[in-house]
XYZ file of C-alpha atoms in Angstrom:
339
model
C -41.113 19.569 13.480
C -42.521 16.056 13.412
C -40.745 15.278 10.150
C -37.492 16.689 11.567
C -37.845 14.512 14.658
C -38.304 11.415 12.497
C -35.349 12.254 10.242
C -33.123 12.840 13.264
C -34.423 9.674 14.965
C -35.816 11.521 17.998
C -37.764 9.274 20.421
C -40.777 11.574 20.967
C -42.762 10.425 17.901
C -45.571 7.868 18.027
C -44.853 4.680 16.027
C -47.871 5.208 13.779
C -46.811 8.788 12.967
C -43.228 7.717 12.355
C -44.396 5.067 9.887
C -46.525 7.609 7.979
C -43.611 10.066 7.754
C -41.184 7.380 6.566
C -43.687 6.244 3.940
C -44.045 9.821 2.696
C -40.263 10.235 2.560
C -39.943 7.078 0.468
C -42.808 8.059 -1.827
C -41.422 11.540 -2.521
C -37.748 10.563 -2.683
C -36.917 13.239 -0.103
C -33.237 13.581 0.851
C -31.689 15.647 3.632
C -29.892 18.804 2.460
C -26.694 18.993 4.560
C -26.277 22.748 4.043
C -29.876 23.478 4.991
C -29.482 21.325 8.076
C -26.328 23.234 9.006
C -28.084 26.585 8.510
C -30.996 25.492 10.696
C -29.035 23.722 13.379
C -25.718 25.553 13.540
C -22.460 23.641 13.372
C -23.692 20.365 14.818
C -22.732 17.833 12.126
C -20.809 19.748 9.472
C -17.058 19.887 8.835
C -15.190 21.818 6.151
C -11.968 21.382 4.220
C -10.131 24.342 2.712
C -7.562 23.609 0.039
C -5.880 25.255 -2.937
C -6.507 24.638 -6.611
C -2.854 23.768 -7.155
C -1.356 20.415 -6.220
C -4.713 18.630 -6.375
C -3.255 15.093 -6.449
C -1.802 15.737 -2.974
C -5.010 17.302 -1.657
C -7.135 14.493 -3.077
C -5.283 11.890 -1.039
C -5.806 13.910 2.156
C -9.479 14.382 1.286
C -10.031 10.652 0.821
C -8.974 10.002 4.391
C -10.914 12.986 5.738
C -14.117 11.936 3.975
C -13.951 8.402 5.346
C -13.400 9.610 8.909
C -16.193 12.192 8.634
C -18.604 9.473 7.526
C -17.582 7.263 10.433
C -18.317 10.081 12.877
C -21.620 10.983 11.232
C -20.494 14.380 9.950
C -21.132 15.939 6.556
C -18.065 17.327 4.783
C -17.934 20.362 2.503
C -14.847 21.144 0.399
C -13.900 24.777 -0.236
C -11.310 25.408 -2.938
C -9.388 28.675 -3.041
C -7.702 30.076 -6.117
C -4.330 31.743 -6.309
C -5.284 35.136 -7.699
C -8.193 36.622 -5.759
C -9.629 36.240 -2.294
C -12.073 33.361 -1.975
C -15.714 34.147 -1.246
C -16.219 30.579 -0.049
C -14.764 31.036 3.424
C -18.110 32.180 4.985
C -19.363 28.676 4.233
C -16.754 27.342 6.606
C -18.254 29.374 9.458
C -21.207 26.974 9.438
C -18.956 24.053 10.275
C -17.679 22.687 13.564
C -14.107 23.031 12.331
C -11.956 23.232 9.231
C -9.211 20.965 7.943
C -6.662 23.129 6.115
C -4.548 21.553 3.374
C -1.312 23.466 2.715
C -2.634 26.751 4.164
C -0.790 30.068 3.825
C 0.921 31.441 6.956
C -1.752 34.130 7.493
C -4.747 31.895 6.826
C -6.965 33.545 9.470
C -6.392 37.018 8.030
C -7.121 35.871 4.490
C -10.143 33.789 5.504
C -11.715 35.621 8.485
C -14.853 33.477 8.654
C -13.080 30.264 9.570
C -14.394 28.542 12.712
C -12.488 28.298 15.976
C -11.156 24.783 15.464
C -8.491 24.593 12.749
C -6.315 21.578 11.982
C -3.822 21.698 9.126
C -1.946 19.270 6.928
C 1.374 20.648 5.671
C 1.051 24.188 6.983
C 0.486 26.372 10.049
C -2.504 26.206 12.389
C -3.226 25.660 16.076
C -3.006 21.905 15.431
C -0.611 21.183 12.539
C -0.187 17.642 11.225
C 3.279 17.070 9.795
C 5.489 14.260 8.525
C 9.069 13.359 9.328
C 10.491 15.077 6.270
C 14.096 14.771 7.402
C 13.896 11.004 7.869
C 12.247 10.539 4.477
C 14.784 12.684 2.636
C 17.670 10.901 4.363
C 16.265 7.529 3.342
C 15.878 8.626 -0.280
C 19.385 10.077 -0.501
C 20.926 7.095 1.269
C 19.144 4.717 -1.091
C 20.822 6.372 -4.077
C 24.194 6.360 -2.304
C 23.810 2.663 -1.473
C 23.307 1.938 -5.186
C 26.672 3.518 -5.915
C 25.634 7.023 -6.990
C 27.970 9.839 -6.016
C 26.646 12.578 -8.335
C 23.185 13.083 -6.866
C 21.194 16.230 -7.658
C 18.207 17.596 -5.755
C 15.117 19.515 -6.928
C 13.635 21.467 -4.042
C 10.028 22.545 -3.667
C 10.713 26.167 -2.818
C 13.082 28.962 -3.756
C 13.591 32.560 -2.691
C 10.840 33.701 -5.055
C 8.306 31.477 -3.301
C 9.499 32.656 0.103
C 8.737 36.220 -0.950
C 5.311 35.232 -2.246
C 4.520 33.587 1.078
C 4.536 37.031 2.669
C 2.792 38.834 -0.177
C -0.850 39.722 -0.735
C -1.528 36.637 -2.859
C -4.603 35.097 -1.129
C -3.444 31.520 -1.421
C 0.226 31.366 -2.309
C 2.098 28.605 -4.102
C 2.783 25.179 -2.585
C 5.967 24.888 -0.605
C 5.596 27.838 1.750
C 5.773 25.591 4.819
C 8.693 23.748 6.392
C 8.632 20.657 4.175
C 10.899 21.981 1.423
C 13.760 23.295 3.604
C 13.645 20.214 5.842
C 14.034 17.875 2.867
C 16.805 19.977 1.360
C 18.716 20.143 4.652
C 18.443 16.368 5.125
C 19.711 15.756 1.586
C 22.729 18.014 2.165
C 23.514 16.445 5.541
C 23.282 12.906 4.164
C 25.584 13.758 1.270
C 28.057 15.391 3.652
C 27.964 12.429 6.056
C 28.800 10.111 3.146
C 31.761 12.280 2.189
C 30.081 13.422 -1.029
C 30.060 16.935 -2.370
C 27.115 18.899 -3.749
C 28.574 20.770 -6.758
C 27.276 24.151 -7.869
C 24.040 23.743 -9.780
C 23.173 20.371 -8.245
C 20.375 21.931 -6.152
C 17.607 23.255 -8.366
C 14.347 24.962 -7.398
C 10.840 23.871 -8.321
C 7.288 24.420 -7.130
C 6.065 20.806 -6.865
C 4.628 20.914 -10.400
C 5.517 18.556 -13.242
C 6.606 21.491 -15.370
C 9.091 22.722 -12.770
C 10.625 19.231 -12.696
C 11.008 19.312 -16.460
C 12.669 22.732 -16.401
C 15.040 21.742 -13.587
C 16.074 18.607 -15.498
C 17.153 20.634 -18.512
C 19.300 22.815 -16.257
C 20.885 19.792 -14.573
C 21.711 18.057 -17.863
C 23.374 21.239 -19.104
C 25.948 21.148 -16.287
C 29.565 20.289 -17.188
C 29.362 17.151 -15.030
C 25.656 16.172 -14.923
C 24.295 13.922 -12.186
C 23.663 10.192 -12.421
C 20.668 10.446 -10.076
C 18.025 13.078 -9.301
C 16.040 13.311 -6.071
C 12.927 15.440 -6.638
C 11.176 16.448 -3.433
C 7.719 15.867 -4.921
C 6.283 13.108 -7.121
C 4.910 15.453 -9.783
C 8.359 16.994 -10.215
C 9.907 13.509 -10.362
C 7.473 12.476 -13.109
C 8.455 15.637 -14.976
C 12.106 14.603 -14.620
C 11.429 11.173 -16.110
C 9.396 12.535 -19.015
C 12.153 14.982 -19.899
C 14.826 12.307 -19.786
C 12.787 9.960 -21.945
C 12.016 12.704 -24.455
C 15.770 13.282 -24.765
C 16.399 9.597 -25.447
C 17.775 8.806 -21.997
C 16.691 5.686 -20.150
C 15.391 5.554 -16.574
C 17.014 4.069 -14.549
C 19.796 2.778 -16.836
C 21.151 6.212 -17.708
C 19.831 8.187 -14.769
C 17.992 7.195 -11.592
C 15.023 9.219 -10.323
C 13.372 9.270 -6.909
C 10.394 11.304 -5.630
C 8.566 12.166 -2.435
C 4.847 11.683 -1.543
C 3.830 8.326 -3.115
C 0.858 9.809 -4.910
C -1.053 7.424 -7.228
C 0.948 8.775 -10.181
C 4.114 7.250 -8.694
C 2.984 3.649 -9.121
C 1.347 4.463 -12.473
C 4.494 6.014 -13.969
C 6.630 4.039 -16.421
C 8.947 2.984 -15.002
C 7.205 2.936 -11.617
C 8.676 5.658 -9.430
C 10.782 4.985 -6.351
C 9.564 7.487 -3.772
C 9.055 8.343 -0.108
C 5.534 7.633 1.104
C 3.662 10.171 3.180
C 0.581 8.735 4.950
C -1.670 11.415 3.444
C -4.965 9.568 3.881
C -4.111 8.776 7.488
C -3.311 12.453 8.055
C -6.668 13.510 6.608
C -8.489 11.032 8.829
C -6.550 12.108 11.907
C -7.327 15.750 11.133
C -11.053 15.014 11.148
C -10.784 13.002 14.364
C -9.002 15.883 16.065
C -11.568 18.440 14.897
C -14.450 16.277 16.122
C -12.712 15.818 19.462
C -12.289 19.577 19.871
C -15.780 20.421 18.615
C -17.471 17.965 20.943
C -15.793 19.442 23.993
C -13.252 16.757 24.767
C -9.962 17.710 26.330
C -7.525 18.800 23.618
C -4.199 16.984 23.211
C -1.322 18.180 25.348
C 0.427 19.496 22.250
C 0.633 19.161 18.471
C 0.638 15.542 17.265
C 4.010 13.947 16.634
C 5.172 13.922 13.006
C 3.836 11.023 10.958
C 6.499 8.534 9.822
C 7.562 8.231 6.198
C 8.504 5.082 4.292
C 10.853 4.517 1.368
C 9.044 2.699 -1.454
C 11.553 1.165 -3.873
C 10.257 0.631 -7.397
C 11.831 0.539 -10.850
C 13.151 4.086 -11.377
C 16.397 3.626 -9.395
C 19.388 1.395 -10.157
C 23.197 1.443 -9.882
C 24.866 3.962 -12.202
C 26.313 2.858 -15.506
C 29.939 1.839 -15.218
C 29.643 0.728 -11.574
C 30.278 -2.843 -10.457
C 26.516 -3.411 -10.252
C 25.529 -1.199 -13.164
C 24.098 -2.340 -16.454
C 27.364 -2.390 -18.386
C 29.941 0.273 -18.951
C 28.726 1.810 -22.171
C 28.582 5.205 -20.605
C 25.850 7.788 -20.660
C 23.929 8.593 -23.803
C 24.463 12.103 -25.123
């Protein structure tokens, strides 16, 4: 008990005893075990994050912000990662925590993970306190950017199709990304922006993906096989957009000279791509930090917010993967598209 009081900086320890304990801690190299402390003391200073194995670049950005905020508040953070095939046996660990930050949770997260604590905050998915972004504004900005460059044949790769909608209601413990509202909101905004500009969306110009690089590659092959292929592709996730660019380059097409590409997220891969990817930035680290702040506020008995937080704003980040189409007044010549 005396050692515990010293470690937790309790005042009821004599200075001489405190000095002896601290000297012993230094001599032995003792370090506090966060899990043991949680088991002994309940949920006092422990938070949890539950995320999926898929789409890790997205989750990592959220986690970076969550970890920084947890440290600022003096909480330990444990990360629980669920697979896509069988129920996770990690969820009981979350019951030790004051609350859980959910990253892209399935719609029935409480049924699939019954040991979750009372306070749940989510990023990109359902919960009592969901944190969202202004998907419509971001998708409008991306589509309008391509239109402003002179593109009229603009294709879209969505993050969800009917197959994924069915999976969202199936028995898969942690379904695929894209089962929330992000994908349909971005698709609707793209269609509305095209319609407002007087532009059509031909059959085949909307392709389905699952936010993976591979799905972007597959969708690109389908788009290029159309009788009148697009001059620009808006992929509603950065990994899909990188897949688009790799496919085009492997086929001998140049980005952006032959075809412009734009993404959504602004993950680190966007700036690292060659050419650097124009994209829509989501404030993922800020969302992770805000999720932790909200959980701490709820766990420490403060009055909860009047309602769910307002959507976080998005920002168009223009880089090198978008340009006017070939043959336009501002395009790089009129040589036409490569075969």
